[in-house]
mmCIF file of C-alpha atoms in Angstrom:
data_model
loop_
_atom_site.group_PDB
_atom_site.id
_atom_site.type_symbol
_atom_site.label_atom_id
_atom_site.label_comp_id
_atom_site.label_asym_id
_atom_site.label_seq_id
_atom_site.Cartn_x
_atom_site.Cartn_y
_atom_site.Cartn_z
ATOM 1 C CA UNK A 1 1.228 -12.054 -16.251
ATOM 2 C CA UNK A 2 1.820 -13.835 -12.767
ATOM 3 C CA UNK A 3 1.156 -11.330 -9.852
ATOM 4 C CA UNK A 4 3.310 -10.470 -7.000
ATOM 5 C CA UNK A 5 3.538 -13.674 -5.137
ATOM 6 C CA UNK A 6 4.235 -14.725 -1.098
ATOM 7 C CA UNK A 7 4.724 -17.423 0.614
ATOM 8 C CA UNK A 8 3.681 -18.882 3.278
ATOM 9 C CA UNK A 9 -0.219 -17.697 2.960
ATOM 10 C CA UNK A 10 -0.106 -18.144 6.945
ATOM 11 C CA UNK A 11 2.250 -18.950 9.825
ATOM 12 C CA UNK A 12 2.062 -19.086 13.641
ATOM 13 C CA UNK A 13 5.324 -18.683 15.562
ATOM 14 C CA UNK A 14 5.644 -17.408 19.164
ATOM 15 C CA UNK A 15 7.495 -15.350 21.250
ATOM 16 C CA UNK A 16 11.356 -14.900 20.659
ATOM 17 C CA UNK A 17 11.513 -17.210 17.368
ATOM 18 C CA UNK A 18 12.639 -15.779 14.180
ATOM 19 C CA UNK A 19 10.565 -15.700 11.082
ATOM 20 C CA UNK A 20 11.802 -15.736 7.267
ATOM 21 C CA UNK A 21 8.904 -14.233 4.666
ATOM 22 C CA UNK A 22 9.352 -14.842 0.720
ATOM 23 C CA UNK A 23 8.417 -12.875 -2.125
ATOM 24 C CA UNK A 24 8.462 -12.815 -5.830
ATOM 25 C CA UNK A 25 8.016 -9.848 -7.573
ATOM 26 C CA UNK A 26 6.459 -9.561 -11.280
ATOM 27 C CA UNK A 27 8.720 -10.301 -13.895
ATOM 28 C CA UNK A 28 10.844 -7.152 -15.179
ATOM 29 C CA UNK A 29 9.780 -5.439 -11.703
ATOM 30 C CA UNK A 30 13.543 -4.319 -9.327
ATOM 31 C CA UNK A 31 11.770 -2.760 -6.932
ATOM 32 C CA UNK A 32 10.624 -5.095 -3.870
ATOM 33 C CA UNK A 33 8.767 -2.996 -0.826
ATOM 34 C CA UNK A 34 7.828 -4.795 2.629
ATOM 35 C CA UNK A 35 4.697 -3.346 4.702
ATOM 36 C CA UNK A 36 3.162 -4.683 8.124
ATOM 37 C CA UNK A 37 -0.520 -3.985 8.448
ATOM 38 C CA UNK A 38 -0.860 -4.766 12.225
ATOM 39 C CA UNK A 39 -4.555 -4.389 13.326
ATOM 40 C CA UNK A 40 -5.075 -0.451 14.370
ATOM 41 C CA UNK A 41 -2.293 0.605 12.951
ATOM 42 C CA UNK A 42 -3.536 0.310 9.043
ATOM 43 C CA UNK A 43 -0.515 -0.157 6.200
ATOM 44 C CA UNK A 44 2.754 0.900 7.173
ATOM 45 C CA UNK A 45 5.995 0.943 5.193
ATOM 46 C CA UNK A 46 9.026 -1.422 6.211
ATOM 47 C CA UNK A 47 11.832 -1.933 3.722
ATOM 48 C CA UNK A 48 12.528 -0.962 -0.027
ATOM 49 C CA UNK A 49 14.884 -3.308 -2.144
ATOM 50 C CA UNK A 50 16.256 -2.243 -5.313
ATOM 51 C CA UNK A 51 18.402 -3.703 -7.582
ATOM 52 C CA UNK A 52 20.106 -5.912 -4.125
ATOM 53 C CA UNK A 53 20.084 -3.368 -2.104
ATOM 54 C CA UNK A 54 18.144 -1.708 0.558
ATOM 55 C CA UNK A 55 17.043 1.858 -0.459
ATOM 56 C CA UNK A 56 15.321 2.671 2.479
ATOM 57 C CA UNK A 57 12.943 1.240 5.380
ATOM 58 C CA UNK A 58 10.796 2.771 7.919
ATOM 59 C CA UNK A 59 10.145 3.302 11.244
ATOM 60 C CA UNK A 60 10.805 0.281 12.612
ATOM 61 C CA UNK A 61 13.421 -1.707 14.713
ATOM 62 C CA UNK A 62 16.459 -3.464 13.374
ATOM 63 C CA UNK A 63 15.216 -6.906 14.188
ATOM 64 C CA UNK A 64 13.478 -5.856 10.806
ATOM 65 C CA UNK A 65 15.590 -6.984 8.214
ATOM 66 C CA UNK A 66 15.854 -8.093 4.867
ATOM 67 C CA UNK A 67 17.133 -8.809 1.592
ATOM 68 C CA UNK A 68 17.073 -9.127 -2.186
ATOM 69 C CA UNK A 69 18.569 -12.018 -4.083
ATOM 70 C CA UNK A 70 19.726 -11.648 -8.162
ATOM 71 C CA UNK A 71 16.487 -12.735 -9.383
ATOM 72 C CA UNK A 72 14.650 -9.805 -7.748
ATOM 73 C CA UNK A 73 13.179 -12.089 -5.357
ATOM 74 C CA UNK A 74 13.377 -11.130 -1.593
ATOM 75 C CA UNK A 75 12.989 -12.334 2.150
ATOM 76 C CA UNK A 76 11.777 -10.381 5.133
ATOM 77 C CA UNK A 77 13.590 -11.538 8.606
ATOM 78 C CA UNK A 78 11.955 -10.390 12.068
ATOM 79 C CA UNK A 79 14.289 -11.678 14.657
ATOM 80 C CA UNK A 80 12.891 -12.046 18.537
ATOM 81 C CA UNK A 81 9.571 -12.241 17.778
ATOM 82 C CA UNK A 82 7.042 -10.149 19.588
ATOM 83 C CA UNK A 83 3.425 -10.251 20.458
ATOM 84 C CA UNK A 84 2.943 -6.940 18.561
ATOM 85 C CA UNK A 85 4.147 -8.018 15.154
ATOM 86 C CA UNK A 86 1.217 -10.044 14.428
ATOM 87 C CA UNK A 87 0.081 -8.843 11.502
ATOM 88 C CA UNK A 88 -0.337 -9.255 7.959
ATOM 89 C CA UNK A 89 3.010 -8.594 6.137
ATOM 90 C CA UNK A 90 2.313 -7.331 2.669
ATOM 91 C CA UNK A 91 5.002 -7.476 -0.221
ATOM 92 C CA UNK A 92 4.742 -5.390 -3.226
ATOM 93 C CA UNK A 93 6.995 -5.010 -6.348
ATOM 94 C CA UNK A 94 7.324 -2.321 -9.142
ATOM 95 C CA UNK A 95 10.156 -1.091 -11.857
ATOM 96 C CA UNK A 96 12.242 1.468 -10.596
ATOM 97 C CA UNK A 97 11.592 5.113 -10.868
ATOM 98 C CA UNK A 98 13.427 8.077 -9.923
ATOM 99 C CA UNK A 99 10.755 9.746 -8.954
ATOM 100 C CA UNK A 100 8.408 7.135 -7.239
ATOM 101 C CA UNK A 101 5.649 7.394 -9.987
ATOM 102 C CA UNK A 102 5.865 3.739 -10.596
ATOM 103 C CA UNK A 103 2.710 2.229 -8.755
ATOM 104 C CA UNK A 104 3.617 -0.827 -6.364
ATOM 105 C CA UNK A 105 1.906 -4.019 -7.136
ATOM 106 C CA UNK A 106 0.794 -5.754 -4.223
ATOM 107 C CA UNK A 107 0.617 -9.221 -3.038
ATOM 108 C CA UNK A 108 -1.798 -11.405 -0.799
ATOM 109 C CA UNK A 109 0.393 -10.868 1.978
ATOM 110 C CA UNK A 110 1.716 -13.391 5.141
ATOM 111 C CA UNK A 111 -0.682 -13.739 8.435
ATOM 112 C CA UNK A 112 2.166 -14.196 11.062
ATOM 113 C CA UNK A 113 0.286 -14.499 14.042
ATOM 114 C CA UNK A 114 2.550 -14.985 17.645
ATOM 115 C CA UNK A 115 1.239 -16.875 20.347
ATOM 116 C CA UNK B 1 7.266 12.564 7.610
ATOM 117 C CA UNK B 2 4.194 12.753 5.608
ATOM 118 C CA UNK B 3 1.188 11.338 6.552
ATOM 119 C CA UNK B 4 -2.291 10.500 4.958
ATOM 120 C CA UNK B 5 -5.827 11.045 6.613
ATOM 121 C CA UNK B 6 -8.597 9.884 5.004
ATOM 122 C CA UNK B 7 -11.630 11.270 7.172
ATOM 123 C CA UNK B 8 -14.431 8.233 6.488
ATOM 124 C CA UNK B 9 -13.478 5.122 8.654
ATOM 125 C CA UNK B 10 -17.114 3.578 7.477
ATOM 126 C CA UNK B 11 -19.421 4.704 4.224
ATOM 127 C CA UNK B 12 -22.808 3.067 3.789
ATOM 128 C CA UNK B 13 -24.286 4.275 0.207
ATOM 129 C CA UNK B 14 -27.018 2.641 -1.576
ATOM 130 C CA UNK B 15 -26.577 1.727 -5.235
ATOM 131 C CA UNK B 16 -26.509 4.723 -8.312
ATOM 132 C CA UNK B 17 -25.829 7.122 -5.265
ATOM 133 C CA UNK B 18 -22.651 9.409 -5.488
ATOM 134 C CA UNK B 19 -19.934 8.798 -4.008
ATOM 135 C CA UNK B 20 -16.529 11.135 -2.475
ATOM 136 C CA UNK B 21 -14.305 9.759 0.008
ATOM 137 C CA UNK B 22 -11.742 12.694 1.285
ATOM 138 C CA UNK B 23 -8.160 12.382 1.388
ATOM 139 C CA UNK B 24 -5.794 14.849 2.918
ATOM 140 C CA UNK B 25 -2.152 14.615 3.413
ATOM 141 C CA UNK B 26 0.765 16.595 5.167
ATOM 142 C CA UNK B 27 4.061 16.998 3.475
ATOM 143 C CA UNK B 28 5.408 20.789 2.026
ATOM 144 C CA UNK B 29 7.318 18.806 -1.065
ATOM 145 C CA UNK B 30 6.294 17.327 -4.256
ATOM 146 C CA UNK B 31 4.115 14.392 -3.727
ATOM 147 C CA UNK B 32 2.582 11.106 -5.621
ATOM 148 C CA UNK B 33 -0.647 10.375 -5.048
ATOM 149 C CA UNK B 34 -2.527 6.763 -4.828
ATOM 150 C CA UNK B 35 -5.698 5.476 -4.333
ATOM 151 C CA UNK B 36 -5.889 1.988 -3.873
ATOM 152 C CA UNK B 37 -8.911 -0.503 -3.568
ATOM 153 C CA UNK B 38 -9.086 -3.906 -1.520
ATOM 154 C CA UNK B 39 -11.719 -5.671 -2.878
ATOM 155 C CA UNK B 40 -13.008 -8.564 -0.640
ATOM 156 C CA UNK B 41 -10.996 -11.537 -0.140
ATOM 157 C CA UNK B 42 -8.292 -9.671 -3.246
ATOM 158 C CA UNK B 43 -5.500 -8.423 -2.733
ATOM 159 C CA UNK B 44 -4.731 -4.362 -3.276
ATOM 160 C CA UNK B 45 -5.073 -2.605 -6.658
ATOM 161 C CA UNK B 46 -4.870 0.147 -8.394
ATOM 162 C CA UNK B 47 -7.458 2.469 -9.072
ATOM 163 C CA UNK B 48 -5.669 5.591 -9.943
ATOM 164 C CA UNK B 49 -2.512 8.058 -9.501
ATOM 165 C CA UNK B 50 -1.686 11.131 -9.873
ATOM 166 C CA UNK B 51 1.938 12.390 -10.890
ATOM 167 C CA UNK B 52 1.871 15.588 -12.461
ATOM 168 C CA UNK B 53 0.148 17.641 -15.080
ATOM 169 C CA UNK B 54 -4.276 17.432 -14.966
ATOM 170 C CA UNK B 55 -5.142 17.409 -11.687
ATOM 171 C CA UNK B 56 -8.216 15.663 -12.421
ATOM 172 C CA UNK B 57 -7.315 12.050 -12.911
ATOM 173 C CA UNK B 58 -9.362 9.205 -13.755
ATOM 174 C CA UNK B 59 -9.197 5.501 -12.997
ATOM 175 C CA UNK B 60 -10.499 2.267 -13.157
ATOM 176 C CA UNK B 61 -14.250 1.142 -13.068
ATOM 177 C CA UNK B 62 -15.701 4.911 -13.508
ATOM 178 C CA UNK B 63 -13.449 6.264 -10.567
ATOM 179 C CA UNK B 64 -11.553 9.811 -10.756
ATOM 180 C CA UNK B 65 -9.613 11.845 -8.258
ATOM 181 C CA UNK B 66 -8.800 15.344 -8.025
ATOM 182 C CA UNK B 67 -5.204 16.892 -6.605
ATOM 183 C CA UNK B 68 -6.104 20.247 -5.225
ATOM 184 C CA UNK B 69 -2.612 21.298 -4.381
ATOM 185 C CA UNK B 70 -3.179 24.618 -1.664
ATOM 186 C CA UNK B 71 -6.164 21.979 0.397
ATOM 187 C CA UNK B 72 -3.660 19.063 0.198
ATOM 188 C CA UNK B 73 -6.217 16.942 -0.927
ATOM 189 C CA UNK B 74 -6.893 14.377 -3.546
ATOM 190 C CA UNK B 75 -10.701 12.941 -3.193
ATOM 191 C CA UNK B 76 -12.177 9.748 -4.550
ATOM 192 C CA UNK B 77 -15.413 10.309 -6.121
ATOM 193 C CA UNK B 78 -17.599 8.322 -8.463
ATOM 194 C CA UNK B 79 -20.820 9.491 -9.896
ATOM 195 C CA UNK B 80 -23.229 7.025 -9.376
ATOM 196 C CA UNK B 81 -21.729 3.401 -7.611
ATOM 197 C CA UNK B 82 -22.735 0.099 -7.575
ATOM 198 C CA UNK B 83 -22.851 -2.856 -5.436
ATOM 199 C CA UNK B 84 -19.793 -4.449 -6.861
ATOM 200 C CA UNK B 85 -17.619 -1.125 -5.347
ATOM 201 C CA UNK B 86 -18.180 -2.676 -1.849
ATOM 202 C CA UNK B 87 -14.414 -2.481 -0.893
ATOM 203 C CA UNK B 88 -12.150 -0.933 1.474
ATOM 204 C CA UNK B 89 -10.174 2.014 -0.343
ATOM 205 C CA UNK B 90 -6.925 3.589 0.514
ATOM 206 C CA UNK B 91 -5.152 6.649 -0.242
ATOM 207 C CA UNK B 92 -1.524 7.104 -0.481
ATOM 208 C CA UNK B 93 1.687 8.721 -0.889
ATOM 209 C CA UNK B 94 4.655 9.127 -1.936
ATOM 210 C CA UNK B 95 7.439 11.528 -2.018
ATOM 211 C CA UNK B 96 9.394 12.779 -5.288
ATOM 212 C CA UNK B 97 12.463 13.235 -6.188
ATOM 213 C CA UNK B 98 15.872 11.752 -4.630
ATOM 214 C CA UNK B 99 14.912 8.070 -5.533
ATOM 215 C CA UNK B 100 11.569 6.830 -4.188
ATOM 216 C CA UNK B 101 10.239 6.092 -1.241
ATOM 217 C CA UNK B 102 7.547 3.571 0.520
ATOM 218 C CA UNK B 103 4.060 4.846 0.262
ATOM 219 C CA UNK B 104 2.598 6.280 3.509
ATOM 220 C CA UNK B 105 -1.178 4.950 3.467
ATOM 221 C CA UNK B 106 -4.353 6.337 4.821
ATOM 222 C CA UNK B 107 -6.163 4.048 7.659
ATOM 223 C CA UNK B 108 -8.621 3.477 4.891
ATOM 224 C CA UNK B 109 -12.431 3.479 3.943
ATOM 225 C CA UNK B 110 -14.762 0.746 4.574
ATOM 226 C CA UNK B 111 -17.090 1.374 1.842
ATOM 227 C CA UNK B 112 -20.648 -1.003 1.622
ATOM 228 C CA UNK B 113 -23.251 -0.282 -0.473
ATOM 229 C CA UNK B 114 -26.557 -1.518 -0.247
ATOM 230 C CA UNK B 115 -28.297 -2.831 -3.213
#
């Protein structure tokens, strides 16, 4: 079975660009998360994708956005790029449960690094 | 808003030792729990997770944790560890109920052991 998958392994953008991340979750997984782990600040939750939509994100600006195509795939967008989202942007994926008891499967993550 | 605190930043064990890393976390509703392990140079995984039911839960690779509801807390421990455990471990958490959510992580464990 073919893991959760991202792409690109690494990129380096700088200041005020605009970033696209990609993801591919395991097959017969709906559920696509997004987490930043910025050095510090350890794991923290950004968006939740289910079925094409967003189910909920966390505490972070709007220039954090995202979305989920048909095939369960999904993109992470960070618009006007800031020093302080370097960081290593982890996607996981999982099949949907109502009560969050499905454990998220992670991938080998993004190193966006601004300059 | 939960959050997670795992109390060890840094363990350094040496090999058949015994091994409990603490987790506590902060919400008043029904929680998941997670403990995840970051092998070097992997990616996250599983160890173990706790739902409902036994509170003592076992794992992967000899690992178990226990839920003890009124302390909050759900430690890692492992009777006797090897060198191959080297890893940094996480705990996390979800909330139940109303759909789910992103898990809120600890900051994590840096966990070497000397051979």
């Amino acid at each position: 079975e073919a893991g959760v998958t991202q792409s690109p392994t690494h990129l380096i953008k700088t200041r005020g660009q605009q970033v696209t991340l990609r993801c591919s979750p395991i097959s017969g997984h709906t559920s696509v998360y997004w987490y930043q782990q910025a050095l510090g600040l350890g794991l923290q939750f950004l968006l939740w994708y289910d079925e094409g939509e967003e189910r909920n994100r966390g505490n972070f600006p709007p220039r954090f956005s995202g979305r989920q195509f048909p095939n369960y795939s999904s993109e992470l967008n960070v618009n006007a790029l800031e020093l302080e989202d370097s960081a290593l942007y982890l996607c996981a994926s999982s099949m949907y449960g109502q009560w969050g008891n499905q454990p998220q499967h992670f991938g080998d993550g993004t190193r966006l690094s601004i300059l | 808003a939960q959050s997670v605190s795992q109390h060890n930043h840094h363990v350094i064990l040496s090999e058949a030792a015994s091994l409990e890393l603490g987790c506590n976390y902060s919400y008043g509703g029904t929680v998941n729990l997670f403990w995840y392990v970051q092998y070097p140079g992997q990616h996250l995984q599983l160890l173990l997770k706790y739902f409902s039911g036994d509170p003592l839960v076992k794992g992967i690779k000899g690992f178990e944790a226990e839920f003890i509801k009124s302390k909050f807390s759900f430690n890692l421990r492992k009777p006797s560890v090897q060198w191959s455990d080297t890893a940094e471990y996480f705990c996390a958490v979800n909330t139940r109920g109303g759909g789910a959510d992103g898990l809120t992580f600890g900051k994590g464990t840096h966990l070497i052991i000397q051979p």
